[in-house]
PDB file of C-alpha atoms in Angstrom:
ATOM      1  CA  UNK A  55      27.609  61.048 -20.707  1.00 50.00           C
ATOM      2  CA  UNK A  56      25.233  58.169 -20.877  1.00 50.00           C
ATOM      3  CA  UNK A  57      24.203  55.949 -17.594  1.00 48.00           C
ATOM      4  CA  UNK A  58      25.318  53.154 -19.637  1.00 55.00           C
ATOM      5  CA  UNK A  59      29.005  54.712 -19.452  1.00 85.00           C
ATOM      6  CA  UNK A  60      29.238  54.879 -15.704  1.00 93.00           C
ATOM      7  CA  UNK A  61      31.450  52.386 -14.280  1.00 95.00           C
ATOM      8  CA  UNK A  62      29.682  50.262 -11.394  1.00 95.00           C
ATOM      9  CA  UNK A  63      32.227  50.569  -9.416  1.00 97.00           C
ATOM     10  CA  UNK A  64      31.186  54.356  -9.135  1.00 97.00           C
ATOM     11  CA  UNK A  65      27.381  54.059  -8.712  1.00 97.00           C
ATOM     12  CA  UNK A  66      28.411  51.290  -5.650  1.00 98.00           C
ATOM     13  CA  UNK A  67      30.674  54.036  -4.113  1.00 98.00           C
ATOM     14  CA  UNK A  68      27.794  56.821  -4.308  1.00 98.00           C
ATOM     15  CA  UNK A  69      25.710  54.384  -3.100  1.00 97.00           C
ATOM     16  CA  UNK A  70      27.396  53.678   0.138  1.00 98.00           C
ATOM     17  CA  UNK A  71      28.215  57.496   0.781  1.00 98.00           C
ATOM     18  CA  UNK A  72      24.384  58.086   0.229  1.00 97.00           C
ATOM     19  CA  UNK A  73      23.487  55.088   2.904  1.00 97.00           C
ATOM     20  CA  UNK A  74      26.239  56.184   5.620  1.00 98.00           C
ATOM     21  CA  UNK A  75      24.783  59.808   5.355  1.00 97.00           C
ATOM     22  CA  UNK A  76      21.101  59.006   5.637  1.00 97.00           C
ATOM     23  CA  UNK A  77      22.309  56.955   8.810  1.00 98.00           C
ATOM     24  CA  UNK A  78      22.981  60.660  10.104  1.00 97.00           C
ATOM     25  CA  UNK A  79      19.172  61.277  10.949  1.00 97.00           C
ATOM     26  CA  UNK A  80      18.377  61.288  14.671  1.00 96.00           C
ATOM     27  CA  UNK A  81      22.115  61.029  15.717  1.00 97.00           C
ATOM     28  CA  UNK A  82      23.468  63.082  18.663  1.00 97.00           C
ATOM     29  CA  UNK A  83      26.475  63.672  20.109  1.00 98.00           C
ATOM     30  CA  UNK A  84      29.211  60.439  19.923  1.00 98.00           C
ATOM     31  CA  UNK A  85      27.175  58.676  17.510  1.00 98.00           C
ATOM     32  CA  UNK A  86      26.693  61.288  15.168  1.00 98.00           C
ATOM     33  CA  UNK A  87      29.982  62.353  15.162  1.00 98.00           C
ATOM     34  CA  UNK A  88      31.176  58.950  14.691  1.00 98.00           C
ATOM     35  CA  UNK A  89      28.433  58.476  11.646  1.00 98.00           C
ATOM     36  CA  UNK A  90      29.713  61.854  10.566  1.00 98.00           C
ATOM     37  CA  UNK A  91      33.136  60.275  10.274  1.00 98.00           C
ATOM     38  CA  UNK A  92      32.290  57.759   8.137  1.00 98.00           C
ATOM     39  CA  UNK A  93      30.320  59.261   5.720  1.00 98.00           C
ATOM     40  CA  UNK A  94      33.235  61.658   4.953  1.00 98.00           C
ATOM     41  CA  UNK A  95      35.141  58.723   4.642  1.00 98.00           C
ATOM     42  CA  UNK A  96      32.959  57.378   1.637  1.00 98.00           C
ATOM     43  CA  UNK A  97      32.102  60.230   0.006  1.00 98.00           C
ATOM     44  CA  UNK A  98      36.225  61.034  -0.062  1.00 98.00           C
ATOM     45  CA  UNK A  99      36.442  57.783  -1.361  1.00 98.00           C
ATOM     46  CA  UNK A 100      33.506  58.285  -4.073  1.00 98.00           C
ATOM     47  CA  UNK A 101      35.247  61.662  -5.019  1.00 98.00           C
ATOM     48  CA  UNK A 102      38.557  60.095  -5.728  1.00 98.00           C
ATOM     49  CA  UNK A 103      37.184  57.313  -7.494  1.00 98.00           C
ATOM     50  CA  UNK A 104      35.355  59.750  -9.821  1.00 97.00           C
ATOM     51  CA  UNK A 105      38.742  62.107 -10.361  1.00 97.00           C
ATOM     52  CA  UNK A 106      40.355  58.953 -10.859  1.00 97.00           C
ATOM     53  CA  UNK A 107      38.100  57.793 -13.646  1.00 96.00           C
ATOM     54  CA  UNK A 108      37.445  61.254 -15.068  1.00 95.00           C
ATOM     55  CA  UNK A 109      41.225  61.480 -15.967  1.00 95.00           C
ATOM     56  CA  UNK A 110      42.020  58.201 -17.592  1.00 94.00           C
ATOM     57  CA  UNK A 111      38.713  58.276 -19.712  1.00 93.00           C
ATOM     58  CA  UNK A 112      39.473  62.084 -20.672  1.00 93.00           C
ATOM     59  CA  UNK A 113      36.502  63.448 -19.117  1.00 94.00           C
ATOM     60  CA  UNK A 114      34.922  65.999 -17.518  1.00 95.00           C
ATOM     61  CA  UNK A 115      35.049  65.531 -13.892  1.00 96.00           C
ATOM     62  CA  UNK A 116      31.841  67.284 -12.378  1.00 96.00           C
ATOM     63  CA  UNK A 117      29.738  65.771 -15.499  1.00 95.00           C
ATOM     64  CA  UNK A 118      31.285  62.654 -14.522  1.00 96.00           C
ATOM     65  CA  UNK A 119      30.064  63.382 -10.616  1.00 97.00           C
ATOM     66  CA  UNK A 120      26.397  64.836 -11.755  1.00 96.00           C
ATOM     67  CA  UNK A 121      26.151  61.703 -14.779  1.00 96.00           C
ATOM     68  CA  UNK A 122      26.292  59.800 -11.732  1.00 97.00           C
ATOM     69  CA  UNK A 123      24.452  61.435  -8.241  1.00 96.00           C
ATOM     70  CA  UNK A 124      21.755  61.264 -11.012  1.00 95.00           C
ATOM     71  CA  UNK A 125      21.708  57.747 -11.648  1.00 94.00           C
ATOM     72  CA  UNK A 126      21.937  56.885  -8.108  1.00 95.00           C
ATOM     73  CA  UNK A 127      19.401  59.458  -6.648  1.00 92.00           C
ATOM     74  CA  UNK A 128      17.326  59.631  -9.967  1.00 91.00           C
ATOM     75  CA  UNK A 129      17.297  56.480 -11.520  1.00 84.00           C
ATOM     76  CA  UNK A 130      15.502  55.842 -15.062  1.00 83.00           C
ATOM     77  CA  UNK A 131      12.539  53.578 -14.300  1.00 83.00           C
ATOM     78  CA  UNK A 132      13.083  50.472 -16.203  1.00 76.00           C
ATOM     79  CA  UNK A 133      11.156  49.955 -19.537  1.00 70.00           C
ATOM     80  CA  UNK A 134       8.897  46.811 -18.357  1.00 62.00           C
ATOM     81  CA  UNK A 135       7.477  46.565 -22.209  1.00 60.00           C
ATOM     82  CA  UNK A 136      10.628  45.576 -23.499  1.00 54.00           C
ATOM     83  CA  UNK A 137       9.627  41.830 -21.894  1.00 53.00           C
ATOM     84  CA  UNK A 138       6.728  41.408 -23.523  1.00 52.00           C
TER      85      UNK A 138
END
């Protein structure tokens, strides 16, 4: 699976679970378990998006998952020649 395959929709939902869990560092107590709360609550929604997907495009799901964690933590620096 290609980067250019991955719906949007999916990179935005990694991309929010990914910001509510970094908001994690140097919570205690309350806050972190309220934090805690609502990074579960995107990643959940991240992981059903992806099952979601994987079934009506006929693919596999954790390639799906990995295709995009990569893109989102990983991304492919962007080919700057292809302005010139």
């Amino acid at each position: 699976m290609t980067v250019h395959e991955i719906p949007d929709e999916l990179i935005s939902l990694e991309r929010s679970a990914e910001q509510e869990r970094a908001r994690l560092a140097g919570l205690t107590g309350d806050d972190y378990d309220a934090q805690l709360r609502r990074w579960r609550e995107a990643s959940a929604a991240f992981h059903t998006a992806v099952t979601d997907h994987a079934v009506t495009a006929k693919i596999r799901r954790y390639e799906l998952e990995q295709a995009v964690k990569k893109a989102v933590r990983h991304p492919e620096p962007k080919d700057d020649t292809a302005d010139e």
